[in-house]
Amino acid sequence: MNTCIHCGAELKLRPNWHVRKTIQTLNGPLFVAGRAKICTNAECSHCGTRYYASQVWALSLPDSSYGLDVHAYIGWRHEHDQRQLVEIQRELNEKGIEINERNVGKLYRQYLALLGASSEEVQKELDAIVAKHGGLIIGVDALQPEGHGSLLYVLYEILSGTVVSAIQLEPPNEQELTNWLLTYQKYPVLGSVTDGEERIIAALRAVWPTAPRQRCQEHFLGNLADEVLGYDTELRQQMRADLGGLPKSSDFPDDSAFF
């Protein structure tokens, strides 16, 4: 988000990090950090309002050092595959994730809370955001536990950084996503951010047909990088072949030989 949703003025980046931590994911440790932006337009009715980096909330719950993909893995293995928590702990340890059985149980309870729709506390937070800004800006992201066909969809509110709810589907389909989002249709939505998945976009369009939609910049740039990576690898191989015949710097004669 680059401009204030109320006055349209350019937002200024704050110097301090509002989140800065390393989380354990199924793909290894990941350092995440986010800096808020603020409206400095003195004439704006919401001058001083902070807007937080949204993608952080799609990776990990606040105050958690584990990725949401770990929550999804624990939930799926316990619910679908009937694995005991101690068995899941061993599996995660083998994947390089440091966790004990007690914390596996804690993450499993958080997983159930996410699937159980928003709590009264979350609803109060959403009501407060609507009262302050006139609506919500929501994000929907999908996480896939390693080696499983199910997807964990996470719904979060961007202005407040509130993780609202989650649903795990195998296989995912548009109607189930729509039914899930209909629970929150009572809230006015100013806009939405997604990873570009057609099923999510269709569900958002069905529930909030007039709300603007934007593709997540991180996913967009990541997809561009994937395309460029192939060309980059090919170019490096070609350069290595073309330049491979040149002598290394240590193979050149001493400077004295030139005089």
Short mmCIF file of N, CA, C and O in Angstrom, two decimals, residues 32-83:
data_model
loop_
_atom_site.label_atom_id
_atom_site.label_comp_id
_atom_site.label_asym_id
_atom_site.label_seq_id
_atom_site.Cartn_x
_atom_site.Cartn_y
_atom_site.Cartn_z
N VAL A 32 11.65 -12.78 8.63
CA VAL A 32 10.62 -11.88 8.14
C VAL A 32 10.69 -10.57 8.92
O VAL A 32 10.97 -10.56 10.11
N ALA A 33 10.46 -9.49 8.22
CA ALA A 33 10.47 -8.17 8.85
C ALA A 33 9.50 -7.27 8.11
O ALA A 33 9.30 -7.42 6.90
N GLY A 34 8.89 -6.38 8.83
CA GLY A 34 7.94 -5.46 8.21
C GLY A 34 8.00 -4.09 8.84
O GLY A 34 8.13 -3.96 10.06
N ARG A 35 7.93 -3.07 8.01
CA ARG A 35 7.90 -1.69 8.48
C ARG A 35 6.58 -1.06 8.07
O ARG A 35 6.11 -1.24 6.95
N ALA A 36 5.99 -0.34 9.00
CA ALA A 36 4.71 0.30 8.73
C ALA A 36 4.90 1.58 7.92
O ALA A 36 5.99 2.16 7.89
N LYS A 37 3.83 1.99 7.26
CA LYS A 37 3.80 3.28 6.60
C LYS A 37 2.76 4.15 7.30
O LYS A 37 1.84 3.64 7.94
N ILE A 38 2.91 5.46 7.18
CA ILE A 38 2.06 6.37 7.92
C ILE A 38 1.62 7.53 7.03
O ILE A 38 2.37 7.97 6.15
N CYS A 39 0.39 7.98 7.25
CA CYS A 39 -0.11 9.16 6.53
C CYS A 39 0.35 10.41 7.27
O CYS A 39 0.10 10.56 8.47
N THR A 40 1.04 11.29 6.56
CA THR A 40 1.56 12.52 7.18
C THR A 40 0.85 13.77 6.67
O THR A 40 1.29 14.89 6.93
N ASN A 41 -0.24 13.57 5.94
CA ASN A 41 -1.00 14.70 5.41
C ASN A 41 -1.79 15.35 6.54
O ASN A 41 -2.75 14.77 7.06
N ALA A 42 -1.40 16.56 6.94
CA ALA A 42 -2.03 17.23 8.07
C ALA A 42 -3.51 17.51 7.84
O ALA A 42 -4.28 17.65 8.79
N GLU A 43 -3.92 17.59 6.58
CA GLU A 43 -5.32 17.88 6.28
C GLU A 43 -6.18 16.62 6.23
O GLU A 43 -7.40 16.71 6.08
N CYS A 44 -5.56 15.47 6.34
CA CYS A 44 -6.29 14.20 6.28
C CYS A 44 -6.94 13.92 7.64
O CYS A 44 -6.33 14.13 8.69
N SER A 45 -8.16 13.43 7.60
CA SER A 45 -8.88 13.10 8.84
C SER A 45 -8.24 11.92 9.57
O SER A 45 -8.52 11.70 10.74
N HIS A 46 -7.39 11.18 8.86
CA HIS A 46 -6.73 10.02 9.47
C HIS A 46 -5.21 10.20 9.45
O HIS A 46 -4.46 9.23 9.33
N CYS A 47 -4.77 11.44 9.57
CA CYS A 47 -3.34 11.71 9.63
C CYS A 47 -2.74 10.98 10.84
O CYS A 47 -3.28 11.03 11.94
N GLY A 48 -1.63 10.31 10.63
CA GLY A 48 -1.00 9.55 11.70
C GLY A 48 -1.37 8.09 11.72
O GLY A 48 -0.79 7.31 12.48
N THR A 49 -2.33 7.70 10.88
CA THR A 49 -2.73 6.29 10.82
C THR A 49 -1.60 5.46 10.23
O THR A 49 -0.99 5.83 9.23
N ARG A 50 -1.35 4.33 10.86
CA ARG A 50 -0.28 3.44 10.39
C ARG A 50 -0.87 2.30 9.56
O ARG A 50 -1.92 1.75 9.89
N TYR A 51 -0.17 1.96 8.50
CA TYR A 51 -0.55 0.85 7.64
C TYR A 51 0.60 -0.16 7.67
O TYR A 51 1.73 0.17 7.33
N TYR A 52 0.27 -1.38 8.07
CA TYR A 52 1.31 -2.37 8.32
C TYR A 52 1.59 -3.23 7.09
O TYR A 52 0.72 -3.41 6.23
N ALA A 53 2.80 -3.77 7.04
CA ALA A 53 3.18 -4.69 5.96
C ALA A 53 2.31 -5.93 6.04
O ALA A 53 2.34 -6.65 7.04
N SER A 54 1.52 -6.18 5.00
CA SER A 54 0.48 -7.20 5.09
C SER A 54 0.98 -8.62 4.91
O SER A 54 0.45 -9.56 5.52
N GLN A 55 1.98 -8.84 4.07
CA GLN A 55 2.37 -10.20 3.73
C GLN A 55 2.93 -10.96 4.93
O GLN A 55 2.91 -12.19 4.97
N VAL A 56 3.40 -10.22 5.94
CA VAL A 56 3.92 -10.86 7.14
C VAL A 56 2.85 -11.73 7.80
O VAL A 56 3.12 -12.83 8.29
N TRP A 57 1.60 -11.24 7.79
CA TRP A 57 0.53 -11.96 8.49
C TRP A 57 0.14 -13.23 7.75
O TRP A 57 -0.49 -14.11 8.34
N ALA A 58 0.48 -13.34 6.49
CA ALA A 58 0.16 -14.55 5.73
C ALA A 58 1.20 -15.65 5.95
O ALA A 58 1.00 -16.78 5.52
N LEU A 59 2.29 -15.31 6.63
CA LEU A 59 3.36 -16.27 6.85
C LEU A 59 3.33 -16.88 8.24
O LEU A 59 3.66 -18.05 8.43
N SER A 60 2.95 -16.08 9.22
CA SER A 60 3.05 -16.53 10.60
C SER A 60 2.07 -15.76 11.47
O SER A 60 1.81 -14.58 11.22
N LEU A 61 1.55 -16.42 12.50
CA LEU A 61 0.68 -15.73 13.45
C LEU A 61 1.51 -14.76 14.29
O LEU A 61 2.70 -14.98 14.52
N PRO A 62 0.89 -13.68 14.77
CA PRO A 62 1.61 -12.77 15.67
C PRO A 62 2.15 -13.53 16.89
O PRO A 62 1.50 -14.43 17.41
N ASP A 63 3.34 -13.17 17.31
CA ASP A 63 3.98 -13.77 18.49
C ASP A 63 4.28 -15.26 18.32
O ASP A 63 4.49 -15.97 19.31
N SER A 64 4.30 -15.74 17.08
CA SER A 64 4.63 -17.14 16.83
C SER A 64 5.94 -17.22 16.06
O SER A 64 6.23 -16.38 15.21
N SER A 65 6.74 -18.22 16.38
CA SER A 65 8.00 -18.42 15.67
C SER A 65 7.91 -19.57 14.67
O SER A 65 8.93 -20.08 14.21
N TYR A 66 6.68 -19.98 14.35
CA TYR A 66 6.46 -21.05 13.37
C TYR A 66 5.61 -20.53 12.22
O TYR A 66 4.71 -19.70 12.42
N GLY A 67 5.87 -21.02 11.03
CA GLY A 67 5.10 -20.63 9.88
C GLY A 67 3.72 -21.28 9.88
O GLY A 67 3.51 -22.33 10.49
N LEU A 68 2.79 -20.65 9.19
CA LEU A 68 1.44 -21.21 9.10
C LEU A 68 1.44 -22.54 8.35
O LEU A 68 0.53 -23.35 8.52
N ASP A 69 2.46 -22.78 7.52
CA ASP A 69 2.53 -24.08 6.85
C ASP A 69 2.79 -25.20 7.85
O ASP A 69 2.36 -26.34 7.65
N VAL A 70 3.47 -24.88 8.96
CA VAL A 70 3.68 -25.88 10.01
C VAL A 70 2.36 -26.19 10.71
O VAL A 70 2.05 -27.34 11.01
N HIS A 71 1.56 -25.15 10.97
CA HIS A 71 0.22 -25.37 11.53
C HIS A 71 -0.59 -26.30 10.62
O HIS A 71 -1.25 -27.23 11.09
N ALA A 72 -0.54 -26.01 9.31
CA ALA A 72 -1.31 -26.80 8.36
C ALA A 72 -0.84 -28.25 8.34
O ALA A 72 -1.65 -29.18 8.27
N TYR A 73 0.46 -28.44 8.41
CA TYR A 73 1.03 -29.80 8.41
C TYR A 73 0.56 -30.57 9.64
O TYR A 73 0.13 -31.73 9.54
N ILE A 74 0.65 -29.94 10.80
CA ILE A 74 0.24 -30.59 12.04
C ILE A 74 -1.25 -30.95 12.00
O ILE A 74 -1.65 -32.07 12.33
N GLY A 75 -2.06 -29.98 11.58
CA GLY A 75 -3.50 -30.22 11.53
C GLY A 75 -3.87 -31.34 10.57
O GLY A 75 -4.69 -32.21 10.89
N TRP A 76 -3.25 -31.35 9.40
CA TRP A 76 -3.58 -32.37 8.40
C TRP A 76 -3.12 -33.75 8.83
O TRP A 76 -3.85 -34.73 8.70
N ARG A 77 -1.92 -33.84 9.37
CA ARG A 77 -1.40 -35.15 9.79
C ARG A 77 -2.22 -35.72 10.95
O ARG A 77 -2.43 -36.93 11.03
N HIS A 78 -2.69 -34.84 11.84
CA HIS A 78 -3.44 -35.32 13.00
C HIS A 78 -4.89 -35.65 12.63
O HIS A 78 -5.41 -36.69 13.03
N GLU A 79 -5.52 -34.76 11.85
CA GLU A 79 -6.93 -34.94 11.53
C GLU A 79 -7.15 -35.95 10.40
O GLU A 79 -8.01 -36.82 10.50
N HIS A 80 -6.37 -35.83 9.34
CA HIS A 80 -6.60 -36.65 8.15
C HIS A 80 -5.86 -37.98 8.21
O HIS A 80 -6.41 -39.02 7.86
N ASP A 81 -4.60 -37.93 8.66
CA ASP A 81 -3.77 -39.13 8.67
C ASP A 81 -3.74 -39.84 10.02
O ASP A 81 -3.04 -40.86 10.17
N GLN A 82 -4.46 -39.28 11.01
CA GLN A 82 -4.59 -39.92 12.33
C GLN A 82 -3.24 -40.14 13.02
O GLN A 82 -3.04 -41.13 13.71
N ARG A 83 -2.32 -39.22 12.84
CA ARG A 83 -1.02 -39.32 13.52
C ARG A 83 -1.12 -38.70 14.91
O ARG A 83 -1.77 -37.68 15.11
#
